[in-house]
Amino acid sequence: MLNRLNKKRAMMLGLAGVATLLAAAFLLLGPPGLLAKSESPDFCASCHVMESQYTAFLRSGAHRRFRCVDCHLPNENLASHYIWKSIDGMKDVIFFYSGHIPERIRLSRHGTKVLQANCIRCHVELVSPINTERHCWSCHRGITHLRSGARVTR
């Protein structure tokens, strides 16, 4: 029984690996501009679940010139960026198509760390003399999607 279970697990892992490679090949070699398009705010907003976040983003002052991935994905190296882009993207697809969309979208523990690191990365000279353990948005509430002054209907 245990051997049969291990074979099934190995087969599932193999299929997942093949699917991941095919998805990566499609994104890298597929239609021109697909990878770049998938990093645009318009792409992120194409899911109706993100409408209120997108509206808030458009009204968020200086940060609206950036892409969602500039803040919400790791940007210290390309490998980490694309690994987490894949993980977060698949998670979003699963939530959306399974119908288990949270009433209020919240940052995960990992997302919180990434967002804080990206705030510090962009504003390193400004934040160097202060304690960066506290989340930037705890003081700068206007930069969050829900507190940007945009009317959010969630």
mmCIF file with all atom_site columns, C-alpha atoms in Angstrom:
data_model
loop_
_atom_site.group_PDB
_atom_site.id
_atom_site.type_symbol
_atom_site.label_atom_id
_atom_site.label_alt_id
_atom_site.label_comp_id
_atom_site.label_asym_id
_atom_site.label_entity_id
_atom_site.label_seq_id
_atom_site.pdbx_PDB_ins_code
_atom_site.Cartn_x
_atom_site.Cartn_y
_atom_site.Cartn_z
_atom_site.occupancy
_atom_site.B_iso_or_equiv
_atom_site.pdbx_formal_charge
_atom_site.auth_seq_id
_atom_site.auth_comp_id
_atom_site.auth_asym_id
_atom_site.auth_atom_id
_atom_site.pdbx_PDB_model_num
ATOM 1   C CA . MET A 1 1   ? 0.000   0.000  0.000   1.00 0.00 ? 1   MET A CA 1
ATOM 2   C CA . LEU A 1 2   ? 2.800   2.418  0.967   1.00 0.00 ? 2   LEU A CA 1
ATOM 3   C CA . ASN A 1 3   ? 4.749   1.662  -2.222  1.00 0.00 ? 3   ASN A CA 1
ATOM 4   C CA . ARG A 1 4   ? 1.638   2.321  -4.313  1.00 0.00 ? 4   ARG A CA 1
ATOM 5   C CA . LEU A 1 5   ? 1.120   5.659  -2.516  1.00 0.00 ? 5   LEU A CA 1
ATOM 6   C CA . ASN A 1 6   ? 4.742   6.664  -3.138  1.00 0.00 ? 6   ASN A CA 1
ATOM 7   C CA . LYS A 1 7   ? 4.388   5.838  -6.858  1.00 0.00 ? 7   LYS A CA 1
ATOM 8   C CA . LYS A 1 8   ? 1.228   7.937  -7.044  1.00 0.00 ? 8   LYS A CA 1
ATOM 9   C CA . ARG A 1 9   ? 2.973   10.845 -5.283  1.00 0.00 ? 9   ARG A CA 1
ATOM 10  C CA . ALA A 1 10  ? 5.967   10.593 -7.606  1.00 0.00 ? 10  ALA A CA 1
ATOM 11  C CA . MET A 1 11  ? 3.678   10.576 -10.638 1.00 0.00 ? 11  MET A CA 1
ATOM 12  C CA . MET A 1 12  ? 1.779   13.654 -9.352  1.00 0.00 ? 12  MET A CA 1
ATOM 13  C CA . LEU A 1 13  ? 5.050   15.503 -8.697  1.00 0.00 ? 13  LEU A CA 1
ATOM 14  C CA . GLY A 1 14  ? 6.269   14.570 -12.165 1.00 0.00 ? 14  GLY A CA 1
ATOM 15  C CA . LEU A 1 15  ? 3.059   15.840 -13.773 1.00 0.00 ? 15  LEU A CA 1
ATOM 16  C CA . ALA A 1 16  ? 3.273   19.059 -11.769 1.00 0.00 ? 16  ALA A CA 1
ATOM 17  C CA . GLY A 1 17  ? 6.866   19.501 -12.907 1.00 0.00 ? 17  GLY A CA 1
ATOM 18  C CA . VAL A 1 18  ? 5.966   18.944 -16.555 1.00 0.00 ? 18  VAL A CA 1
ATOM 19  C CA . ALA A 1 19  ? 3.026   21.380 -16.261 1.00 0.00 ? 19  ALA A CA 1
ATOM 20  C CA . THR A 1 20  ? 5.317   23.977 -14.705 1.00 0.00 ? 20  THR A CA 1
ATOM 21  C CA . LEU A 1 21  ? 7.885   23.582 -17.491 1.00 0.00 ? 21  LEU A CA 1
ATOM 22  C CA . LEU A 1 22  ? 5.196   23.836 -20.161 1.00 0.00 ? 22  LEU A CA 1
ATOM 23  C CA . ALA A 1 23  ? 3.734   26.956 -18.549 1.00 0.00 ? 23  ALA A CA 1
ATOM 24  C CA . ALA A 1 24  ? 7.191   28.532 -18.294 1.00 0.00 ? 24  ALA A CA 1
ATOM 25  C CA . ALA A 1 25  ? 7.976   27.695 -21.923 1.00 0.00 ? 25  ALA A CA 1
ATOM 26  C CA . PHE A 1 26  ? 4.641   29.143 -23.039 1.00 0.00 ? 26  PHE A CA 1
ATOM 27  C CA . LEU A 1 27  ? 5.221   32.370 -21.102 1.00 0.00 ? 27  LEU A CA 1
ATOM 28  C CA . LEU A 1 28  ? 8.802   32.753 -22.289 1.00 0.00 ? 28  LEU A CA 1
ATOM 29  C CA . LEU A 1 29  ? 8.333   31.614 -25.880 1.00 0.00 ? 29  LEU A CA 1
ATOM 30  C CA . GLY A 1 30  ? 4.615   32.186 -26.355 1.00 0.00 ? 30  GLY A CA 1
ATOM 31  C CA . PRO A 1 31  ? 2.886   35.202 -27.829 1.00 0.00 ? 31  PRO A CA 1
ATOM 32  C CA . PRO A 1 32  ? 5.133   38.276 -27.961 1.00 0.00 ? 32  PRO A CA 1
ATOM 33  C CA . GLY A 1 33  ? 4.690   40.556 -24.985 1.00 0.00 ? 33  GLY A CA 1
ATOM 34  C CA . LEU A 1 34  ? 2.673   38.066 -22.922 1.00 0.00 ? 34  LEU A CA 1
ATOM 35  C CA . LEU A 1 35  ? 5.152   38.081 -20.043 1.00 0.00 ? 35  LEU A CA 1
ATOM 36  C CA . ALA A 1 36  ? 5.344   41.885 -20.013 1.00 0.00 ? 36  ALA A CA 1
ATOM 37  C CA . LYS A 1 37  ? 1.560   42.178 -20.300 1.00 0.00 ? 37  LYS A CA 1
ATOM 38  C CA . SER A 1 38  ? 1.097   39.839 -17.327 1.00 0.00 ? 38  SER A CA 1
ATOM 39  C CA . GLU A 1 39  ? 3.063   42.300 -15.174 1.00 0.00 ? 39  GLU A CA 1
ATOM 40  C CA . SER A 1 40  ? 0.907   45.323 -16.019 1.00 0.00 ? 40  SER A CA 1
ATOM 41  C CA . PRO A 1 41  ? -1.706  46.771 -13.631 1.00 0.00 ? 41  PRO A CA 1
ATOM 42  C CA . ASP A 1 42  ? -4.338  46.334 -16.362 1.00 0.00 ? 42  ASP A CA 1
ATOM 43  C CA . PHE A 1 43  ? -3.653  42.584 -16.407 1.00 0.00 ? 43  PHE A CA 1
ATOM 44  C CA . CYS A 1 44  ? -3.953  42.363 -12.624 1.00 0.00 ? 44  CYS A CA 1
ATOM 45  C CA . ALA A 1 45  ? -7.225  44.316 -12.797 1.00 0.00 ? 45  ALA A CA 1
ATOM 46  C CA . SER A 1 46  ? -8.644  42.074 -15.512 1.00 0.00 ? 46  SER A CA 1
ATOM 47  C CA . CYS A 1 47  ? -9.940  39.836 -12.734 1.00 0.00 ? 47  CYS A CA 1
ATOM 48  C CA . HIS A 1 48  ? -13.130 41.430 -11.402 1.00 0.00 ? 48  HIS A CA 1
ATOM 49  C CA . VAL A 1 49  ? -12.078 40.557 -7.858  1.00 0.00 ? 49  VAL A CA 1
ATOM 50  C CA . MET A 1 50  ? -9.385  43.227 -8.075  1.00 0.00 ? 50  MET A CA 1
ATOM 51  C CA . GLU A 1 51  ? -11.601 46.058 -9.344  1.00 0.00 ? 51  GLU A CA 1
ATOM 52  C CA . SER A 1 52  ? -11.646 48.013 -6.096  1.00 0.00 ? 52  SER A CA 1
ATOM 53  C CA . GLN A 1 53  ? -7.888  47.570 -5.561  1.00 0.00 ? 53  GLN A CA 1
ATOM 54  C CA . TYR A 1 54  ? -7.248  48.776 -9.115  1.00 0.00 ? 54  TYR A CA 1
ATOM 55  C CA . THR A 1 55  ? -9.476  51.813 -8.651  1.00 0.00 ? 55  THR A CA 1
ATOM 56  C CA . ALA A 1 56  ? -7.647  52.651 -5.426  1.00 0.00 ? 56  ALA A CA 1
ATOM 57  C CA . PHE A 1 57  ? -4.290  52.106 -7.158  1.00 0.00 ? 57  PHE A CA 1
ATOM 58  C CA . LEU A 1 58  ? -5.203  54.578 -9.908  1.00 0.00 ? 58  LEU A CA 1
ATOM 59  C CA . ARG A 1 59  ? -5.832  57.223 -7.236  1.00 0.00 ? 59  ARG A CA 1
ATOM 60  C CA . SER A 1 60  ? -2.791  56.464 -5.094  1.00 0.00 ? 60  SER A CA 1
ATOM 61  C CA . GLY A 1 61  ? -0.601  59.422 -5.999  1.00 0.00 ? 61  GLY A CA 1
ATOM 62  C CA . ALA A 1 62  ? 3.054   58.835 -6.850  1.00 0.00 ? 62  ALA A CA 1
ATOM 63  C CA . HIS A 1 63  ? 2.844   55.045 -6.658  1.00 0.00 ? 63  HIS A CA 1
ATOM 64  C CA . ARG A 1 64  ? 0.381   54.751 -9.545  1.00 0.00 ? 64  ARG A CA 1
ATOM 65  C CA . ARG A 1 65  ? 3.266   55.036 -12.022 1.00 0.00 ? 65  ARG A CA 1
ATOM 66  C CA . PHE A 1 66  ? 4.550   51.619 -10.888 1.00 0.00 ? 66  PHE A CA 1
ATOM 67  C CA . ARG A 1 67  ? 3.347   48.149 -11.739 1.00 0.00 ? 67  ARG A CA 1
ATOM 68  C CA . CYS A 1 68  ? 1.681   45.895 -9.157  1.00 0.00 ? 68  CYS A CA 1
ATOM 69  C CA . VAL A 1 69  ? 4.666   43.531 -9.329  1.00 0.00 ? 69  VAL A CA 1
ATOM 70  C CA . ASP A 1 70  ? 7.068   46.329 -8.337  1.00 0.00 ? 70  ASP A CA 1
ATOM 71  C CA . CYS A 1 71  ? 5.562   46.283 -4.841  1.00 0.00 ? 71  CYS A CA 1
ATOM 72  C CA . HIS A 1 72  ? 3.917   42.870 -4.521  1.00 0.00 ? 72  HIS A CA 1
ATOM 73  C CA . LEU A 1 73  ? 6.637   40.532 -5.853  1.00 0.00 ? 73  LEU A CA 1
ATOM 74  C CA . PRO A 1 74  ? 10.248  40.038 -4.709  1.00 0.00 ? 74  PRO A CA 1
ATOM 75  C CA . ASN A 1 75  ? 12.549  42.127 -6.866  1.00 0.00 ? 75  ASN A CA 1
ATOM 76  C CA . GLU A 1 76  ? 16.003  41.262 -5.527  1.00 0.00 ? 76  GLU A CA 1
ATOM 77  C CA . ASN A 1 77  ? 16.619  38.779 -8.360  1.00 0.00 ? 77  ASN A CA 1
ATOM 78  C CA . LEU A 1 78  ? 14.788  37.464 -11.429 1.00 0.00 ? 78  LEU A CA 1
ATOM 79  C CA . ALA A 1 79  ? 14.574  33.851 -10.254 1.00 0.00 ? 79  ALA A CA 1
ATOM 80  C CA . SER A 1 80  ? 12.827  34.788 -7.012  1.00 0.00 ? 80  SER A CA 1
ATOM 81  C CA . HIS A 1 81  ? 10.593  37.246 -8.868  1.00 0.00 ? 81  HIS A CA 1
ATOM 82  C CA . TYR A 1 82  ? 9.347   34.669 -11.387 1.00 0.00 ? 82  TYR A CA 1
ATOM 83  C CA . ILE A 1 83  ? 9.055   31.821 -8.881  1.00 0.00 ? 83  ILE A CA 1
ATOM 84  C CA . TRP A 1 84  ? 6.793   33.932 -6.646  1.00 0.00 ? 84  TRP A CA 1
ATOM 85  C CA . LYS A 1 85  ? 4.965   35.340 -9.672  1.00 0.00 ? 85  LYS A CA 1
ATOM 86  C CA . SER A 1 86  ? 4.101   31.746 -10.599 1.00 0.00 ? 86  SER A CA 1
ATOM 87  C CA . ILE A 1 87  ? 3.108   30.773 -7.061  1.00 0.00 ? 87  ILE A CA 1
ATOM 88  C CA . ASP A 1 88  ? 0.964   33.858 -6.476  1.00 0.00 ? 88  ASP A CA 1
ATOM 89  C CA . GLY A 1 89  ? -0.555  33.676 -9.946  1.00 0.00 ? 89  GLY A CA 1
ATOM 90  C CA . MET A 1 90  ? -1.571  30.029 -9.565  1.00 0.00 ? 90  MET A CA 1
ATOM 91  C CA . LYS A 1 91  ? -2.969  30.759 -6.103  1.00 0.00 ? 91  LYS A CA 1
ATOM 92  C CA . ASP A 1 92  ? -5.056  33.600 -7.549  1.00 0.00 ? 92  ASP A CA 1
ATOM 93  C CA . VAL A 1 93  ? -6.320  31.405 -10.404 1.00 0.00 ? 93  VAL A CA 1
ATOM 94  C CA . ILE A 1 94  ? -7.281  28.612 -7.978  1.00 0.00 ? 94  ILE A CA 1
ATOM 95  C CA . PHE A 1 95  ? -9.118  31.020 -5.652  1.00 0.00 ? 95  PHE A CA 1
ATOM 96  C CA . PHE A 1 96  ? -10.926 32.671 -8.555  1.00 0.00 ? 96  PHE A CA 1
ATOM 97  C CA . TYR A 1 97  ? -12.030 29.544 -10.417 1.00 0.00 ? 97  TYR A CA 1
ATOM 98  C CA . SER A 1 98  ? -12.879 27.556 -7.282  1.00 0.00 ? 98  SER A CA 1
ATOM 99  C CA . GLY A 1 99  ? -15.175 30.349 -6.116  1.00 0.00 ? 99  GLY A CA 1
ATOM 100 C CA . HIS A 1 100 ? -13.363 30.643 -2.773  1.00 0.00 ? 100 HIS A CA 1
ATOM 101 C CA . ILE A 1 101 ? -12.499 34.312 -3.123  1.00 0.00 ? 101 ILE A CA 1
ATOM 102 C CA . PRO A 1 102 ? -12.029 35.992 0.239   1.00 0.00 ? 102 PRO A CA 1
ATOM 103 C CA . GLU A 1 103 ? -14.496 38.769 1.013   1.00 0.00 ? 103 GLU A CA 1
ATOM 104 C CA . ARG A 1 104 ? -11.578 41.065 1.784   1.00 0.00 ? 104 ARG A CA 1
ATOM 105 C CA . ILE A 1 105 ? -8.241  40.484 0.072   1.00 0.00 ? 105 ILE A CA 1
ATOM 106 C CA . ARG A 1 106 ? -5.397  40.553 2.585   1.00 0.00 ? 106 ARG A CA 1
ATOM 107 C CA . LEU A 1 107 ? -1.648  40.249 2.318   1.00 0.00 ? 107 LEU A CA 1
ATOM 108 C CA . SER A 1 108 ? -0.185  36.889 3.249   1.00 0.00 ? 108 SER A CA 1
ATOM 109 C CA . ARG A 1 109 ? 2.713   36.690 5.697   1.00 0.00 ? 109 ARG A CA 1
ATOM 110 C CA . HIS A 1 110 ? 5.067   36.323 2.722   1.00 0.00 ? 110 HIS A CA 1
ATOM 111 C CA . GLY A 1 111 ? 3.363   39.198 0.889   1.00 0.00 ? 111 GLY A CA 1
ATOM 112 C CA . THR A 1 112 ? 3.825   41.438 3.923   1.00 0.00 ? 112 THR A CA 1
ATOM 113 C CA . LYS A 1 113 ? 7.563   40.695 4.010   1.00 0.00 ? 113 LYS A CA 1
ATOM 114 C CA . VAL A 1 114 ? 7.895   41.314 0.262   1.00 0.00 ? 114 VAL A CA 1
ATOM 115 C CA . LEU A 1 115 ? 5.967   44.574 0.385   1.00 0.00 ? 115 LEU A CA 1
ATOM 116 C CA . GLN A 1 116 ? 8.038   45.863 3.325   1.00 0.00 ? 116 GLN A CA 1
ATOM 117 C CA . ALA A 1 117 ? 11.288  44.887 1.594   1.00 0.00 ? 117 ALA A CA 1
ATOM 118 C CA . ASN A 1 118 ? 10.215  46.685 -1.583  1.00 0.00 ? 118 ASN A CA 1
ATOM 119 C CA . CYS A 1 119 ? 9.264   49.852 0.324   1.00 0.00 ? 119 CYS A CA 1
ATOM 120 C CA . ILE A 1 120 ? 12.706  49.856 1.916   1.00 0.00 ? 120 ILE A CA 1
ATOM 121 C CA . ARG A 1 121 ? 14.424  49.049 -1.403  1.00 0.00 ? 121 ARG A CA 1
ATOM 122 C CA . CYS A 1 122 ? 12.835  52.027 -3.146  1.00 0.00 ? 122 CYS A CA 1
ATOM 123 C CA . HIS A 1 123 ? 13.115  54.443 -0.231  1.00 0.00 ? 123 HIS A CA 1
ATOM 124 C CA . VAL A 1 124 ? 16.407  53.219 1.279   1.00 0.00 ? 124 VAL A CA 1
ATOM 125 C CA . GLU A 1 125 ? 17.898  56.692 1.724   1.00 0.00 ? 125 GLU A CA 1
ATOM 126 C CA . LEU A 1 126 ? 14.788  58.015 3.435   1.00 0.00 ? 126 LEU A CA 1
ATOM 127 C CA . VAL A 1 127 ? 14.357  55.091 5.809   1.00 0.00 ? 127 VAL A CA 1
ATOM 128 C CA . SER A 1 128 ? 17.999  54.418 6.679   1.00 0.00 ? 128 SER A CA 1
ATOM 129 C CA . PRO A 1 129 ? 17.894  56.512 9.894   1.00 0.00 ? 129 PRO A CA 1
ATOM 130 C CA . ILE A 1 130 ? 14.635  54.958 11.176  1.00 0.00 ? 130 ILE A CA 1
ATOM 131 C CA . ASN A 1 131 ? 13.480  51.608 12.531  1.00 0.00 ? 131 ASN A CA 1
ATOM 132 C CA . THR A 1 132 ? 12.318  49.576 9.516   1.00 0.00 ? 132 THR A CA 1
ATOM 133 C CA . GLU A 1 133 ? 10.855  46.697 11.524  1.00 0.00 ? 133 GLU A CA 1
ATOM 134 C CA . ARG A 1 134 ? 7.524   48.495 11.699  1.00 0.00 ? 134 ARG A CA 1
ATOM 135 C CA . HIS A 1 135 ? 5.454   48.166 8.523   1.00 0.00 ? 135 HIS A CA 1
ATOM 136 C CA . CYS A 1 136 ? 5.695   51.294 6.397   1.00 0.00 ? 136 CYS A CA 1
ATOM 137 C CA . TRP A 1 137 ? 1.924   51.359 5.835   1.00 0.00 ? 137 TRP A CA 1
ATOM 138 C CA . SER A 1 138 ? 1.211   51.488 9.562   1.00 0.00 ? 138 SER A CA 1
ATOM 139 C CA . CYS A 1 139 ? 2.159   55.196 9.392   1.00 0.00 ? 139 CYS A CA 1
ATOM 140 C CA . HIS A 1 140 ? 1.688   55.854 5.676   1.00 0.00 ? 140 HIS A CA 1
ATOM 141 C CA . ARG A 1 141 ? -1.909  54.649 5.584   1.00 0.00 ? 141 ARG A CA 1
ATOM 142 C CA . GLY A 1 142 ? -2.715  56.530 2.387   1.00 0.00 ? 142 GLY A CA 1
ATOM 143 C CA . ILE A 1 143 ? -0.564  54.192 0.298   1.00 0.00 ? 143 ILE A CA 1
ATOM 144 C CA . THR A 1 144 ? -2.695  51.121 0.974   1.00 0.00 ? 144 THR A CA 1
ATOM 145 C CA . HIS A 1 145 ? -5.384  50.224 -1.528  1.00 0.00 ? 145 HIS A CA 1
ATOM 146 C CA . LEU A 1 146 ? -8.154  50.485 1.042   1.00 0.00 ? 146 LEU A CA 1
ATOM 147 C CA . ARG A 1 147 ? -7.048  53.794 2.533   1.00 0.00 ? 147 ARG A CA 1
ATOM 148 C CA . SER A 1 148 ? -5.933  55.679 -0.563  1.00 0.00 ? 148 SER A CA 1
ATOM 149 C CA . GLY A 1 149 ? -9.002  57.867 -0.596  1.00 0.00 ? 149 GLY A CA 1
ATOM 150 C CA . ALA A 1 150 ? -10.588 55.774 -3.321  1.00 0.00 ? 150 ALA A CA 1
ATOM 151 C CA . ARG A 1 151 ? -14.012 54.444 -2.617  1.00 0.00 ? 151 ARG A CA 1
ATOM 152 C CA . VAL A 1 152 ? -13.707 50.694 -2.171  1.00 0.00 ? 152 VAL A CA 1
ATOM 153 C CA . THR A 1 153 ? -16.916 48.669 -2.365  1.00 0.00 ? 153 THR A CA 1
ATOM 154 C CA . ARG A 1 154 ? -15.866 45.520 -0.492  1.00 0.00 ? 154 ARG A CA 1
#
